[in-house]
Coordinates of C-alpha atoms and ligand atoms in Angstrom, one line a residue:
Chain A
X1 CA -213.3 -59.4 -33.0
X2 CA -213.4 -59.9 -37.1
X3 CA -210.9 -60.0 -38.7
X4 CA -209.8 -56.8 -40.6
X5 CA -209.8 -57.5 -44.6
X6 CA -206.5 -56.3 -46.9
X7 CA -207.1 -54.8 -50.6
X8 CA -204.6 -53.3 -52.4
X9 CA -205.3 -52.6 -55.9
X10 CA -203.0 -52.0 -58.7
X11 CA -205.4 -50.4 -61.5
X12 CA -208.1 -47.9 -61.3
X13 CA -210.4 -50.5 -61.9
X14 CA -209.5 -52.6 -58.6
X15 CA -209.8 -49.3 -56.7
X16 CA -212.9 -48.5 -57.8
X17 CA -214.8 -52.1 -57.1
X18 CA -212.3 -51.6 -53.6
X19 CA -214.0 -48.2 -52.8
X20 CA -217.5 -50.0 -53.8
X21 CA -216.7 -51.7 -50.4
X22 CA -216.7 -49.5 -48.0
X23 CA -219.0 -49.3 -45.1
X24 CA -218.4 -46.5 -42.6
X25 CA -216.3 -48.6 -40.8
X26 CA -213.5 -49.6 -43.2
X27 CA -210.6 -47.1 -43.8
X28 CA -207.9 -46.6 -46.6
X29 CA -204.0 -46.0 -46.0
X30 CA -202.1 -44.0 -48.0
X31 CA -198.4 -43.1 -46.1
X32 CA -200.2 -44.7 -43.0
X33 CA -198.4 -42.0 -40.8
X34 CA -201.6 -40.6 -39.6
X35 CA -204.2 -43.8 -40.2
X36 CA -201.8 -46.1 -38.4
X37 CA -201.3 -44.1 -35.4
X38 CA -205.0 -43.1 -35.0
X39 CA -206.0 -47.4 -35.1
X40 CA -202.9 -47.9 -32.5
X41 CA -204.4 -44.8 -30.3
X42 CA -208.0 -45.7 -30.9
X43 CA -207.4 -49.8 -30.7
X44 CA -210.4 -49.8 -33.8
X45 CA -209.7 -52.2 -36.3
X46 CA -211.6 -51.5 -39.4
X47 CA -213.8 -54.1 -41.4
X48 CA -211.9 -53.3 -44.2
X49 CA -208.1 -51.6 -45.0
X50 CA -207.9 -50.1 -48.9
X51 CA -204.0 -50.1 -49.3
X52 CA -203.3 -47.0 -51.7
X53 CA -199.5 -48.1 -52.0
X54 CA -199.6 -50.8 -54.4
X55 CA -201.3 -48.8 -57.0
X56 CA -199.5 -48.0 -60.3
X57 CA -199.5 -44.3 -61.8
X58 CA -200.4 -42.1 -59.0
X59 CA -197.0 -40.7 -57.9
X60 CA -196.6 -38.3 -60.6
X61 CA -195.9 -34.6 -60.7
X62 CA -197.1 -33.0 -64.3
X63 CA -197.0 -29.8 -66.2
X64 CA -199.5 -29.9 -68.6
X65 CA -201.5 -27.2 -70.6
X66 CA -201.2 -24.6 -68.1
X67 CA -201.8 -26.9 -65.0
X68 CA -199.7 -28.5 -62.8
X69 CA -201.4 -32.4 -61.7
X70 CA -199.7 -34.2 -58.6
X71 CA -200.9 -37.8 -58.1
X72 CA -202.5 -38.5 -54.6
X73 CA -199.6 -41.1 -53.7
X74 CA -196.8 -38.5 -54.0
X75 CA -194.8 -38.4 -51.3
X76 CA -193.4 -35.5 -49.0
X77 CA -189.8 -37.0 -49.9
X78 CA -190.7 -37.1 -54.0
X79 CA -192.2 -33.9 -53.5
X80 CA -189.6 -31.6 -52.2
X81 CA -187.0 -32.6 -54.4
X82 CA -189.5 -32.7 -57.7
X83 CA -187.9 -30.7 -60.5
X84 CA -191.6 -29.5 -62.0
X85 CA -192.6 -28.2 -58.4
X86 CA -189.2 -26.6 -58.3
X87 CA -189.9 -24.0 -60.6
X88 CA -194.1 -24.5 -61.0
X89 CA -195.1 -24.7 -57.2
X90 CA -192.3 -24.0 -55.0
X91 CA -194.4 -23.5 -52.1
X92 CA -195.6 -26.8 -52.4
X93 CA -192.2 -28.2 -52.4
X94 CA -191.1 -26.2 -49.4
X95 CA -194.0 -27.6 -47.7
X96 CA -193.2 -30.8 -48.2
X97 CA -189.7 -29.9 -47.3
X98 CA -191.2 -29.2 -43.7
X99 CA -193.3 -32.0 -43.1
X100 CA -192.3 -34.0 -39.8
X101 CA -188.9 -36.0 -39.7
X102 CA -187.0 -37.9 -43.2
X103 CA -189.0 -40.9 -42.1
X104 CA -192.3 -39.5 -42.0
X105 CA -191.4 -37.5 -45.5
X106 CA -190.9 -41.0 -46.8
X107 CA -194.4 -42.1 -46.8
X108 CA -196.5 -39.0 -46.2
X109 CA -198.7 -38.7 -49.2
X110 CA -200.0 -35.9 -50.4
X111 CA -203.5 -37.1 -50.9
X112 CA -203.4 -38.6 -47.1
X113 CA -202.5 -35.0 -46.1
X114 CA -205.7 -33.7 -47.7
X115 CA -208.3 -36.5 -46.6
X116 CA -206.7 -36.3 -43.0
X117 CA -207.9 -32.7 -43.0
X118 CA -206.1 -31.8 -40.1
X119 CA -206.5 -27.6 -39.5
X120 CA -202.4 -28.1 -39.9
X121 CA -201.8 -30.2 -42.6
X122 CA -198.9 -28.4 -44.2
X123 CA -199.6 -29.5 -47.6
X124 CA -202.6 -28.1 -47.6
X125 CA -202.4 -24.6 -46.9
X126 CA -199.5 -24.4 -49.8
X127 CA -202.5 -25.6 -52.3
X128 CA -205.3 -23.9 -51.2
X129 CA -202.6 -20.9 -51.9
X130 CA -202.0 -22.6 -55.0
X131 CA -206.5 -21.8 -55.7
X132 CA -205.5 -26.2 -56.4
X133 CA -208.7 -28.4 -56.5
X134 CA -208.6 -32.4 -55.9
X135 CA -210.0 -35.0 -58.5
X136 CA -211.7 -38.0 -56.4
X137 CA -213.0 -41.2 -57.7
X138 CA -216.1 -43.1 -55.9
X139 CA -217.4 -47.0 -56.0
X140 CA -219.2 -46.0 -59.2
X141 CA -216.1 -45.0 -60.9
X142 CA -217.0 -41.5 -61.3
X143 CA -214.3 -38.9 -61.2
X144 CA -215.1 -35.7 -59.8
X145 CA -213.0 -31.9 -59.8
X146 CA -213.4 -29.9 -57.2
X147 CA -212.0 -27.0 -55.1
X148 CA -209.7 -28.5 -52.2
X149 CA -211.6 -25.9 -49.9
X150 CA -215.3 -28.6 -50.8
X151 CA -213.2 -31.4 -48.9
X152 CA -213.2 -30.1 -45.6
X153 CA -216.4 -30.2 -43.7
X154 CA -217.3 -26.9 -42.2
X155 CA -216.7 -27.9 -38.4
X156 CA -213.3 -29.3 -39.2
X157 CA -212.3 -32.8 -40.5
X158 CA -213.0 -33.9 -44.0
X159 CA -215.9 -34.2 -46.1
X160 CA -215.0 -36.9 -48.1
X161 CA -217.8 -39.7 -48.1
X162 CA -216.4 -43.2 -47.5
X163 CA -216.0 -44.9 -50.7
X164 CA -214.2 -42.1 -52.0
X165 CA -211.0 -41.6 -52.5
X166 CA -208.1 -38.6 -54.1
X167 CA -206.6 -39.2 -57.1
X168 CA -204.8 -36.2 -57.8
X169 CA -204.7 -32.9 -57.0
X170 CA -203.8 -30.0 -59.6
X171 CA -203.3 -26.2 -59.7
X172 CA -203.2 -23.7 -62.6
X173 CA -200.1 -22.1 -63.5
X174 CA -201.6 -19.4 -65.0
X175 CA -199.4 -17.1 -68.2
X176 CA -198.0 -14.1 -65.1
X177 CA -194.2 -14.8 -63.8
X178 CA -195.4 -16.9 -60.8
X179 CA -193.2 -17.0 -57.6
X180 CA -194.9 -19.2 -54.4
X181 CA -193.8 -19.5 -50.9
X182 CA -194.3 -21.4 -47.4
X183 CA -193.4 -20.8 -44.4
X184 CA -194.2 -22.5 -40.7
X185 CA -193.1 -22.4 -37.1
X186 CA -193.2 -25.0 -34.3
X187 CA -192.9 -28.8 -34.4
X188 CA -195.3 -31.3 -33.9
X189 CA -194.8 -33.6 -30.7
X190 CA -196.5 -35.0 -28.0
X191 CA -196.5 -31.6 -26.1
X192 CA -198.1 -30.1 -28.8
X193 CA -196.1 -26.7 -29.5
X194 CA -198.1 -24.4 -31.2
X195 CA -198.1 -24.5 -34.8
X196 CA -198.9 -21.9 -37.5
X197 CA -198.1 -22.4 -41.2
X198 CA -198.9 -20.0 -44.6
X199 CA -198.2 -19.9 -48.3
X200 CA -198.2 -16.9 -50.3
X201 CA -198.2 -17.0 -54.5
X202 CA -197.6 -14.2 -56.0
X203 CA -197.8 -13.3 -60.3
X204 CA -195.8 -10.5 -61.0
X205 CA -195.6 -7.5 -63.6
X206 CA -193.8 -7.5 -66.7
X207 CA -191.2 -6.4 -64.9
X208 CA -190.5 -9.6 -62.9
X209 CA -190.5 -7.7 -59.8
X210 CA -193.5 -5.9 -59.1
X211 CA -196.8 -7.9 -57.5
X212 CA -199.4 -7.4 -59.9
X213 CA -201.5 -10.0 -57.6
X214 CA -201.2 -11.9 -54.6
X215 CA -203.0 -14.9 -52.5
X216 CA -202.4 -15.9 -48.6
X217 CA -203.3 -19.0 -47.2
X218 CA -203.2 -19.5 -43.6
X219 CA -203.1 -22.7 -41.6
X220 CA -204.2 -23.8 -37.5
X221 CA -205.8 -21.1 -36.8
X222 CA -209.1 -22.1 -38.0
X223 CA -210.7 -25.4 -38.5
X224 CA -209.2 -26.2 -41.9
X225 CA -206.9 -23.6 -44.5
X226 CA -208.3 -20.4 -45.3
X227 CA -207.3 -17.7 -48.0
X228 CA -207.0 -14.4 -46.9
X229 CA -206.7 -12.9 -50.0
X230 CA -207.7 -9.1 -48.8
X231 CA -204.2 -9.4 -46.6
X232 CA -202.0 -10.2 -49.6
X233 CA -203.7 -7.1 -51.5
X234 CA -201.4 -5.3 -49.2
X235 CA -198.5 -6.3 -51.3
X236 CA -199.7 -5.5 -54.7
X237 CA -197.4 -2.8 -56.1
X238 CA -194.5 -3.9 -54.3
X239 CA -191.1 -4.3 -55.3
X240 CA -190.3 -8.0 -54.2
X241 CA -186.3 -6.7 -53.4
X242 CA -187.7 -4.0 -51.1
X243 CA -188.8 -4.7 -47.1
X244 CA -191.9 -6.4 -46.2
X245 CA -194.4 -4.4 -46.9
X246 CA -196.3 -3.0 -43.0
X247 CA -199.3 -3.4 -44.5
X248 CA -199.0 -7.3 -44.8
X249 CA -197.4 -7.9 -41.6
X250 CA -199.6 -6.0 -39.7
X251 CA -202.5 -7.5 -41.9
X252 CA -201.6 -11.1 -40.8
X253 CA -201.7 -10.0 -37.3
X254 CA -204.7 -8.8 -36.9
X255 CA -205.9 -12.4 -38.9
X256 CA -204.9 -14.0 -35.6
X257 CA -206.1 -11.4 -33.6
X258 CA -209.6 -12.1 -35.4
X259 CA -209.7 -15.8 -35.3
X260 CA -208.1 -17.1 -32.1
X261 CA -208.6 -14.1 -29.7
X262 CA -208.0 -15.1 -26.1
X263 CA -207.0 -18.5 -26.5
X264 CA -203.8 -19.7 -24.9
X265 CA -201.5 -19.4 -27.9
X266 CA -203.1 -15.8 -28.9
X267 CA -200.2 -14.0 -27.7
X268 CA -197.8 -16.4 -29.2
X269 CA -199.3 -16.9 -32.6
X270 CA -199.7 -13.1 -33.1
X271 CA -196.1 -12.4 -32.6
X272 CA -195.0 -15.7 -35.1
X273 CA -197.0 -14.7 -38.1
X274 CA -194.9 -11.8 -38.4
X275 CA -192.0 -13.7 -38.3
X276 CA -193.7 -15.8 -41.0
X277 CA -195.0 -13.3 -43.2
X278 CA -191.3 -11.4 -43.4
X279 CA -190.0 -15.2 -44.5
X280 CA -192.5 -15.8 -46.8
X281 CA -191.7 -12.4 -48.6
X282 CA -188.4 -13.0 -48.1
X283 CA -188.6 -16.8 -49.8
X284 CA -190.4 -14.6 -52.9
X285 CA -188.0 -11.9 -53.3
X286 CA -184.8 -14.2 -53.1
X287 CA -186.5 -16.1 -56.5
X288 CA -189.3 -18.5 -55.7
X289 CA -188.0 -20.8 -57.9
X290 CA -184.5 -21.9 -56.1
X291 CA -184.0 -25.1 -55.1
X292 CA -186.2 -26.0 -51.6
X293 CA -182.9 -27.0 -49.8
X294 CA -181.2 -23.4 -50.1
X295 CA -184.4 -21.4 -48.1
X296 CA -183.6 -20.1 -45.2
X297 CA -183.0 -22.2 -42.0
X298 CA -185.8 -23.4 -40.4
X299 CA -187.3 -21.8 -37.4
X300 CA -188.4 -24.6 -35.6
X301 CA -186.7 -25.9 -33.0
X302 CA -186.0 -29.9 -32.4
X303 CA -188.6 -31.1 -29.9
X304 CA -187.6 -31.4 -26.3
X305 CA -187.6 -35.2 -24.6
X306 CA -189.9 -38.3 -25.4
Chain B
X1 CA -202.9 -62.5 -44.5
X2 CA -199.7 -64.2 -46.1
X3 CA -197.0 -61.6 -45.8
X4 CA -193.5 -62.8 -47.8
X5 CA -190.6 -59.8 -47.6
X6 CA -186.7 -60.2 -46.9
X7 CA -186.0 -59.4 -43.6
X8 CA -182.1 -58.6 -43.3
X9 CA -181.7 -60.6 -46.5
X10 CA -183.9 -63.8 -45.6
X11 CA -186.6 -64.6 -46.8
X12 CA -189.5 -64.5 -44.2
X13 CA -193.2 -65.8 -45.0
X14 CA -195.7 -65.4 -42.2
X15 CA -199.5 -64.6 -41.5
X16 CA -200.1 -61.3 -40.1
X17 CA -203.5 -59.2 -39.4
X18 CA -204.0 -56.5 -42.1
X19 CA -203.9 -53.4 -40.0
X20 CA -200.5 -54.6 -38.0
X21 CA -197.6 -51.9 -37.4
X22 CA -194.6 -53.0 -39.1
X23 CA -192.8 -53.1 -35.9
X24 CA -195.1 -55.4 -33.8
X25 CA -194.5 -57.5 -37.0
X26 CA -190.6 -57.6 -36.8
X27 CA -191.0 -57.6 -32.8
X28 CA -193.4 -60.0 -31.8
X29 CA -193.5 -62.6 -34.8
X30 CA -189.9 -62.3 -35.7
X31 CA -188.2 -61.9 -32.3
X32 CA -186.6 -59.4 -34.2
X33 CA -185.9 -56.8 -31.0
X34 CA -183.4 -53.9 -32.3
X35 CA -186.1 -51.8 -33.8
X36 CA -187.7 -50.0 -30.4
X37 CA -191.1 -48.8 -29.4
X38 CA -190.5 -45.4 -27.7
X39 CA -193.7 -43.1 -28.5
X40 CA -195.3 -45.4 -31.0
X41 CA -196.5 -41.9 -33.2
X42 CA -193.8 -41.5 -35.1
X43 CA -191.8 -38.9 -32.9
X44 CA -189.2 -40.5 -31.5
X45 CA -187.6 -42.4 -34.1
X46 CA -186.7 -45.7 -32.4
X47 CA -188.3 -47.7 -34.8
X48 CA -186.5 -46.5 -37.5
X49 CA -186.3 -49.4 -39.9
X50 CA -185.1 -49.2 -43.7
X51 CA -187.9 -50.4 -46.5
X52 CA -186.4 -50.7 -49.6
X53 CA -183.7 -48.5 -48.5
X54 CA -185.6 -46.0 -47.3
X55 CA -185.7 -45.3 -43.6
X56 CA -189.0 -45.5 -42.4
X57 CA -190.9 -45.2 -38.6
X58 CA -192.0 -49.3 -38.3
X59 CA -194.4 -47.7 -35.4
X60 CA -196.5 -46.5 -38.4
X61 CA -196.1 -48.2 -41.2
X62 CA -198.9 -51.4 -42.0
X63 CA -196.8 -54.6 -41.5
X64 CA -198.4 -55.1 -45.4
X65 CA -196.4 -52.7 -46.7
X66 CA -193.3 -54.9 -46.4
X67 CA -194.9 -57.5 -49.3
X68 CA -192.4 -58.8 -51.6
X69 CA -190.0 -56.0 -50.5
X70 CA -187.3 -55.1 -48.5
X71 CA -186.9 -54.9 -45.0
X72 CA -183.5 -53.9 -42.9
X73 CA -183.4 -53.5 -39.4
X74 CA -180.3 -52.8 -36.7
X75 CA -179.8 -56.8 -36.3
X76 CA -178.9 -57.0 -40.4
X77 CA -176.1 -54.2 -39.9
X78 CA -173.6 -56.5 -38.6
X79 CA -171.7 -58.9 -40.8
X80 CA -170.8 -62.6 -39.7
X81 CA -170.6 -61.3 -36.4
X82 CA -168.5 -58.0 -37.0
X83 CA -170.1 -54.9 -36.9
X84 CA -170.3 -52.9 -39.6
X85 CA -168.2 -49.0 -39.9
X86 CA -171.0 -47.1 -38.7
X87 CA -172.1 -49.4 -35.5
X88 CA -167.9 -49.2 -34.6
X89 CA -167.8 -45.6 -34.9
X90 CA -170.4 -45.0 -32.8
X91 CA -169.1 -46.8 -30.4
X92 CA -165.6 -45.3 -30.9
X93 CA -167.2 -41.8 -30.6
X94 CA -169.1 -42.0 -27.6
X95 CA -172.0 -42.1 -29.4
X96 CA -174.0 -44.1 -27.2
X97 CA -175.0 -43.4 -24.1
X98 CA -178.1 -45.6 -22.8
X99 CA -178.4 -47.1 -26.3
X100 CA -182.0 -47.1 -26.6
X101 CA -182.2 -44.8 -29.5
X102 CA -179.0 -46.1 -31.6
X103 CA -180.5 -48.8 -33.7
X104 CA -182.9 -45.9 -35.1
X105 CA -179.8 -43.4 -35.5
X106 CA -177.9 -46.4 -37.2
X107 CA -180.6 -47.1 -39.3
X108 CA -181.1 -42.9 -40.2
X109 CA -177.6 -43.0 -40.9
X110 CA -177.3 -46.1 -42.8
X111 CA -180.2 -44.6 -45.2
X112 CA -178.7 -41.4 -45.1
X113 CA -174.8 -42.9 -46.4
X114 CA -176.3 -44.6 -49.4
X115 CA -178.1 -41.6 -50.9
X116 CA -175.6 -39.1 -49.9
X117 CA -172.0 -40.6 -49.8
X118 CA -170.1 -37.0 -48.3
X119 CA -173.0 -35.0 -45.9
X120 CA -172.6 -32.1 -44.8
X121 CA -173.0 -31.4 -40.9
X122 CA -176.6 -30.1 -41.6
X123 CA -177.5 -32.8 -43.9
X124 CA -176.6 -35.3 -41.1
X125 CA -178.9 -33.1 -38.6
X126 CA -181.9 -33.2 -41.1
X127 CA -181.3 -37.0 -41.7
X128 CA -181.5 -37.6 -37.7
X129 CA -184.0 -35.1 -37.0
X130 CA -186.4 -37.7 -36.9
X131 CA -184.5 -39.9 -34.2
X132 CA -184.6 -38.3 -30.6
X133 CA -181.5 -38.5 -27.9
X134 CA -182.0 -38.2 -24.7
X135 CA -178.5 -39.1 -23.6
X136 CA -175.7 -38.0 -26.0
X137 CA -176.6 -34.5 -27.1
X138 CA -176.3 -35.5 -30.5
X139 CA -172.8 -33.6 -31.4
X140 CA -170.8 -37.2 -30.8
X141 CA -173.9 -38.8 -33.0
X142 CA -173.0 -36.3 -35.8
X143 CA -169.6 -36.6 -35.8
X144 CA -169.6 -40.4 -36.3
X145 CA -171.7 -40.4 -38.9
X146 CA -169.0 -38.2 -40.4
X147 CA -165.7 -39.8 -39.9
X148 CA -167.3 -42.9 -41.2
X149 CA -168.6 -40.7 -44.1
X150 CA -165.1 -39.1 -45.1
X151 CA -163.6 -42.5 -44.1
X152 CA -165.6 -44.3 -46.9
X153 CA -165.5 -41.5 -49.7
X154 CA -161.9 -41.6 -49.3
X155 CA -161.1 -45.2 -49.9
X156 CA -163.9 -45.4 -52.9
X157 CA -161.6 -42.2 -54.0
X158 CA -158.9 -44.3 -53.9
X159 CA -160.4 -46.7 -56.4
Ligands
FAD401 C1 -194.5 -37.6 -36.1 C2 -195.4 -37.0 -37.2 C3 -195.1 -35.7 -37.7 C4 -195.9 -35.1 -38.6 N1 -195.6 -33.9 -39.1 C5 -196.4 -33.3 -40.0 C6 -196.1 -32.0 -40.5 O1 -195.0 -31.4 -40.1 N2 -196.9 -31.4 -41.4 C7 -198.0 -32.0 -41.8 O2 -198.8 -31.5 -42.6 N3 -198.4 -33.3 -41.4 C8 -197.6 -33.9 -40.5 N4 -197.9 -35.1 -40.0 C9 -199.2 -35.8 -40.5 C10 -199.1 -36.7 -41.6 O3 -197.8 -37.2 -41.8 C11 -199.5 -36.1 -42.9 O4 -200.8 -35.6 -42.8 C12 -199.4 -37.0 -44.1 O5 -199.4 -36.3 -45.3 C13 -200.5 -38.0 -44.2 O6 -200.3 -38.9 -45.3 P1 -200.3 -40.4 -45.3 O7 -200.1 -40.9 -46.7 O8 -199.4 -40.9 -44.3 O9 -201.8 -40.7 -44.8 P2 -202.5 -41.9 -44.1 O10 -202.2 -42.0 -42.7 O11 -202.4 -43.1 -44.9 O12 -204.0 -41.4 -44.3 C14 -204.5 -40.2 -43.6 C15 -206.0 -40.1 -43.8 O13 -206.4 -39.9 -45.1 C16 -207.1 -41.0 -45.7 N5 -206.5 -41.1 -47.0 C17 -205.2 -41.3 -47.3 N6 -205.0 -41.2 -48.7 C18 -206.3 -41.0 -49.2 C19 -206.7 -40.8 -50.5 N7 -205.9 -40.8 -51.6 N8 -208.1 -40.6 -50.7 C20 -208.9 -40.6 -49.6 N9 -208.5 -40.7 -48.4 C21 -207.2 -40.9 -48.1 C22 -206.9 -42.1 -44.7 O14 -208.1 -42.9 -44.7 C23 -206.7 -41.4 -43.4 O15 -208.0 -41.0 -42.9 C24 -197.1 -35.8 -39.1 C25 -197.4 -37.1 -38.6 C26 -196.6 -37.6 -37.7 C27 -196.9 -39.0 -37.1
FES402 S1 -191.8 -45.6 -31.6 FE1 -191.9 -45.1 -33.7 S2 -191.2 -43.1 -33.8 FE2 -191.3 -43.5 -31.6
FES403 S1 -178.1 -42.8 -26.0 FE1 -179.8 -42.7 -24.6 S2 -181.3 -41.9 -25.9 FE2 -179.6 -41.7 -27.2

C-alpha cells in the first residue's frame, strides 16, 4: 500500500499547483468530519490528502456592495456566532447553530458542507434559500461563480471535478428589509432518525411587516436542496405577527407528499414539516435578525445509546 | 510525515501517515489511552480531545491537524498527581458511573469553563450534547460541571 502524500498550502498559489495534483483518487479535507469518517469506514487511503486548514484568508464572513461572501473554511462554530450573518443571513447562522454536536461545529466547514453534497447538509439548504452561488478555483488557477444548485450532480452527490476546490460562497442581500430563517427536526446517529430541514428568506414591504416576497428551500427529501418557491408564494401578503399562513403549511405538506410518497418515513415527514414551516414563520415574525442562541428550543431530541 | 505538536504541554515529534485520525495518533503512538474510541463517527463523543482549546472529536480529526499546535487530552487534566476541580467534582457528584465516557465529558467541560466562566444549565447541555452517557443520565454530569463553575467564578470574584 503507497503511502498517502500531505499538502497543505498556505496561499492561493500553493492551492492551486495542489489542486493541479489531483488524480481521481486523491481527496481534500476541510473540517475532516465527513472525509475522515468516510476513509476510516471505506479503509481507502488516497494518493494524495489537500489539507484546506492551513490556508490563510478563507475564514471570513463579509458584507460587501450588496453581497454577503463567506470563505469556504468558515466554520459551523464561527458561523453561528458571526455578527454580519446575525443580521445579513440569519438563517445561515441558525443552521450552523444546528449542525451536529460543539465538537463537530468546531471544524465543520462550510465549503466541506457544500462539496460533501449530502441531500441533508444543513448549510446548504439555508443558501440555496439564500439564491447563494459558490466561487471554485481549479489546477489552472481559474476562479469560477456559479449557482450552488450547478454543484450537485443530478443523481445526488457532487459535481465538483477533482482538482477543484470552494473558495467562498456568497449571497446577495438585496435593498428590501430581509428577514431569513431555518429550521430542522431529527438528529443524525447511527440509527439514522429521519431528518428534514428548510430555510425560508423573506424581503418585506415598506412596512417592515408585510411579505412582499418569499423563497423556501427544502432539504432530505430529494437528492440534494431544492427551492420551492411556488409554496412560499403562499405567504406573500402576510402579516409576519399574524398565524402561519394555511396555505404554506398545507403547501409544504403536500411537497413531501410529492417527493417521498410511500416511503417509510412518508407519514413521519409529512406531519414534521408542518411543525417546521410554523417555526420557520415563527423564527421570521419574532425578528429574523436576533441573536441565533435566543430561537426557539430545538426540536430534536438527544440520540438514544451508542 | 514529521508531525511536532504539544501534547499535554510536551513537546512530541513523531512520524505519522497523512490520513491518520488524531486519536489512533495519541492512542497507538503515544500510549496516550484517556481519549476513547466508542463509534469512531463522531457521535459518541469519547474522543473528545481539546486542539488549541477547542474540544474536538480525535475520531475525525487528521492526526496533521495537530502541527505546531496544541493538543490536551484527559491524562494533562491532572496536576503533579492531583486531579484537577472538575475530575474531583465529578467524582464527588456521582458523575461517573462506568467511566467510559468521562474523559470526553471532562474534556467538553474543560472547553466549555474557559469560554464561558458561569453557564447556564442549558449552556452546559449544548456543550455535552456531543458526549453520550449511557450510565449516569446526565443530571449528576450537569450539576458538577456547575458547582465547579459557581465554585470558580466565586473565588476569581473574590480577587
Ligand atoms: C456526528 C456528525 C454529525 C453531523 N451533523 C451534521 C448536521 O447536523 N448537519 C449537517 O449539515 N452536517 C452534519 N454532519 C456532516 C458534516 O459535519 C458537515 O457536512 C460538515 O460541514 C463537513 O465539513 P468538513 O469541513 O468537516 O468537511 P470534510 O470532511 O473535510 O470534507 C467533506 C467533503 O467535502 C470535500 N471538501 C471539503 N472542503 C472542500 C472545499 N473547500 N472544496 C472542495 N471540496 C471540499 C472533501 O473532499 C470531502 O469530500 C455531521 C457529521 C458528523 C460526523
Ligand atoms: S469515537 Fe469519536 S465520537 Fe465516538
Ligand atoms: S458513566 Fe458510563 S457511559 Fe457515562
Amino acid at each position: 500500500m503507497a503511502q498517502t502524500e500531505w499538502l497543505a498550502p498556505r496561499d492561493p498559489d500553493e492551492l492551486v499547483a495542489a489542486l493541479r495534483r489531483m488524480t481521481g483518487a486523491s481527496r481534500i479535507v476541510a473540517g475532516g468530519s465527513d472525509l475522515m469518517l468516510g476513509l476510516h469506514a471505506s479503509g481507502f487511503h488516497p494518493d494524495l490528502l489537500i489539507d484546506l486548514s492551513r490556508l490563510d484568508g478563507f475564514a471570513h464572513v463579509r458584507h460587501v456592495d450588496g453581497r454577503v461572501r463567506v470563505g469556504a473554511l468558515s466554520t459551523c462554530a464561527q458561523l453561528q456566532d458571526d455578527s454580519v450573518l446575525a443580521t445579513h443571513g440569519h438563517g445561515l447562522a441558525q443552521a450552523a447553530a444546528r449542525v451536529g454536536s460543539a465538537q463537530i461545529r468546531n471544524v465543520a466547514t462550510l465549503g466541506g458542507n457544500v462539496a460533501n453534497a449530502s441531500p441533508c447538509a444543513d448549510l446548504v439548504t439555508a443558501l440555496v434559500a439564500l439564491d447563494a452561488s459558490a466561487t471554485v478555483i481549479d489546477g489552472l488557477g481559474r476562479t469560477r461563480e456559479r449557482p450552488i444548485a450547478d454543484l450537485f450532480a443530478p443523481g445526488g452527490g457532487s459535481a465538483l471535478p477533482p482538482g477543484e476546490a470552494i473558495v467562498e460562497c456568497s449571497f446577495a442581500q438585496g435593498h428590501a428589509d430581509r428577514r431569513s430563517a431555518f429550521a430542522k427536526l431529527g438528529v443524525r446517529s447511527s440509527v439514522a432518525v429521519s431528518r428534514l430541514n428548510a430555510a425560508l428568506v423573506v424581503d418585506l414591504d415598506r412596512d417592515g411587516a408585510t411579505v412582499r416576497s418569499a423563497r423556501l428551500a427544502v432539504g432530505s427529501i430529494a437528492s440534494a436542496a431544492f427551492r420551492a418557491d411556488a409554496v412560499a408564494a403562499a405567504l406573500i401578503g402576510a402579516r409576519i405577527d399574524a398565524a402561519c399562513p394555511e396555505g404554506f403549511t398545507h403547501g409544504c405538506m403536500r411537497l413531501v407528499d410529492e417527493r417521498i410518497p410511500g416511503r417509510p418515513s412518508w407519514a413521519y415527514k409529512r406531519l414534521a414539516v408542518r411543525g417546521l414551516a410554523e417555526d420557520l414563520w415563527g423564527v421570521i415574525g419574532a425578528s429574523g435578525t436576533r441573536p441565533v442562541g435566543k430561537d426557539p428550543a430545538p426540536r430534536s431530541n438527544r440520540p438514544q445509546g451508542w | 510525515m514529521r508531525l511536532n505538536a504539544t501534547v499535554n504541554g510536551d513537546p512530541v515529534s513523531i512520524e505519522v501517515a497523512a490520513d491518520a485520525r488524531l486519536l489512533d495518533v495519541l492512542r497507538e503512538t503515544l500510549g496516550l489511552h484517556g481519549a476513547k474510541e466508542g463509534c469512531a463517527a463522531g457521535e459518541c463523543g469519547a474522543c473528545t480531545v481539546l486542539l488549541d482549546g477547542l474540544a474536538v472529536n480525535a475520531c475525525l480529526v487528521p492526526a496533521t491537524r495537530a502541527q505546531n499546535r496544541d493538543v490536551r487530552t484527559v491524562e494533562g487534566l491532572a496536576r503533579n498527581g492531583v486531579l484537577d476541580a472538575l475530575q474531583r467534582q465529578f467524582v464527588a457528584s456521582g458523575a461517573i458511573q462506568c467511566g467510559y465516557c468521562t474523559p470526553g465529558m471532562l474534556m467538553s467541560a474543560t472547553a466549555l469553563l474557559a469560554r464561558v466562566p458561569r453557564p447556564t444549565r442549558a449552556e452546559i447541555a449544548a456543550a455535552i450534547a456531543g458526549n453520550l452517557c449511557r450510565c449516569t443520565g446526565y443530571a449528576a454530569i450537569i450539576d458538577a460541571i456547575e458547582t465547579v463553575a459557581t465554585h470558580q467564578s466565586a473565588s476569581h470574584g473574590a480577587d
